[in-house]
Coordinates of C-alpha atoms in Angstrom, one line a residue:
L871 CA 124.5 -40.1 69.3
L872 CA 126.4 -41.0 72.5
K873 CA 129.2 -38.6 71.5
Q874 CA 126.9 -35.8 72.5
V875 CA 126.0 -37.3 75.9
N876 CA 127.6 -36.2 79.2
T877 CA 128.7 -39.6 80.6
T878 CA 129.5 -38.1 84.0
E879 CA 125.7 -38.2 84.5
P880 CA 123.6 -41.4 84.4
V881 CA 123.0 -42.6 80.8
I882 CA 119.8 -44.6 80.2
L883 CA 119.1 -46.2 76.8
L884 CA 115.6 -47.1 75.9
D885 CA 115.6 -49.7 73.1
H886 CA 112.4 -51.4 72.2
R887 CA 114.2 -54.6 71.1
P888 CA 116.8 -56.3 73.3
S889 CA 118.6 -58.0 70.4
D890 CA 121.6 -55.6 70.5
I891 CA 122.3 -55.9 74.2
M892 CA 125.9 -57.3 73.6
A893 CA 126.8 -54.4 71.3
H894 CA 125.2 -51.9 73.7
S895 CA 127.2 -53.4 76.6
Q896 CA 130.3 -51.9 74.9
L897 CA 128.8 -48.4 75.1
S898 CA 129.1 -45.9 77.9
I899 CA 125.6 -46.5 79.2
D900 CA 124.5 -47.3 82.8
L901 CA 121.1 -48.8 82.1
Q902 CA 119.2 -50.2 79.1
V903 CA 115.5 -50.7 79.3
S904 CA 113.8 -52.9 76.7
G905 CA 110.7 -54.9 75.9
H906 CA 109.4 -56.3 72.6
T907 CA 109.7 -60.0 73.5
H908 CA 106.5 -60.2 75.8
N909 CA 108.6 -63.1 77.4
G910 CA 107.2 -65.3 74.7
Q911 CA 103.5 -64.4 75.4
I912 CA 102.3 -67.9 74.9
F913 CA 104.0 -71.0 76.3
P914 CA 106.3 -72.5 75.0
A915 CA 107.4 -69.4 73.0
N916 CA 109.2 -68.2 76.2
F917 CA 111.8 -70.9 75.6
I918 CA 112.4 -69.6 72.1
V919 CA 112.8 -66.0 73.4
K920 CA 115.4 -67.2 75.8
A921 CA 117.2 -69.2 73.1
I922 CA 117.5 -66.3 70.6
N923 CA 118.3 -63.4 72.9
R924 CA 121.1 -62.9 75.4
L925 CA 118.5 -61.5 77.7
G926 CA 114.9 -62.1 76.6
Y927 CA 113.4 -61.2 80.0
G928 CA 114.6 -60.0 83.3
Y929 CA 117.7 -58.3 84.6
E930 CA 121.4 -58.8 83.9
K931 CA 124.5 -56.8 84.6
I932 CA 126.9 -57.0 81.7
G933 CA 130.2 -55.2 82.0
K934 CA 129.5 -51.9 83.6
G935 CA 125.9 -51.7 82.3
H936 CA 122.6 -52.9 83.7
F937 CA 120.1 -54.3 81.3
V938 CA 116.4 -55.0 81.9
V939 CA 113.8 -56.5 79.6
S940 CA 110.1 -56.4 80.6
S941 CA 107.4 -58.7 79.3
G942 CA 105.3 -55.6 79.0
Y943 CA 101.7 -54.8 79.7
G944 CA 100.0 -55.6 76.4
F945 CA 100.2 -58.3 73.9
W946 CA 101.0 -58.9 70.2
G947 CA 98.5 -60.5 67.9
I948 CA 95.9 -62.4 69.8
P949 CA 94.8 -60.9 73.1
F950 CA 96.0 -63.8 75.2
R951 CA 99.0 -64.8 77.4
L952 CA 99.9 -68.2 78.8
G953 CA 103.1 -68.6 80.8
S954 CA 103.9 -64.9 80.6
R955 CA 102.5 -62.2 82.9
S956 CA 101.6 -58.7 81.9
E957 CA 103.7 -56.3 83.9
V958 CA 104.7 -52.7 84.4
W959 CA 108.1 -52.2 86.0
L960 CA 108.9 -49.4 88.5
I961 CA 112.6 -48.8 88.4
T962 CA 114.2 -46.8 91.2
L963 CA 117.6 -45.3 90.5
S964 CA 120.0 -44.5 93.2
G965 CA 123.7 -43.8 93.2
Q966 CA 126.5 -42.0 94.8
Q967 CA 128.0 -38.7 94.0
N968 CA 131.5 -38.7 92.4
S969 CA 134.2 -37.0 94.4

């Protein structure tokens, strides 16, 4: 799929699950936005999320790429959160023009 992408422009990958972040860090992408984990949703599951994912929540720069994982707005299963906030991220992109 990325073979068809103009990598001289910003490349943003939306991937629901953050489990492939390390593989995606080898691709020519600038930003990956993920969710899925709900940051554990109910304490102490947030520790499990952190243990099984390179990035289960938050932001990390890996190689040339930027990766963000949101805990999301909703929930999975029971309509309850403990130790994990609902959130909506506003991501502002800025850059510089290549010469």
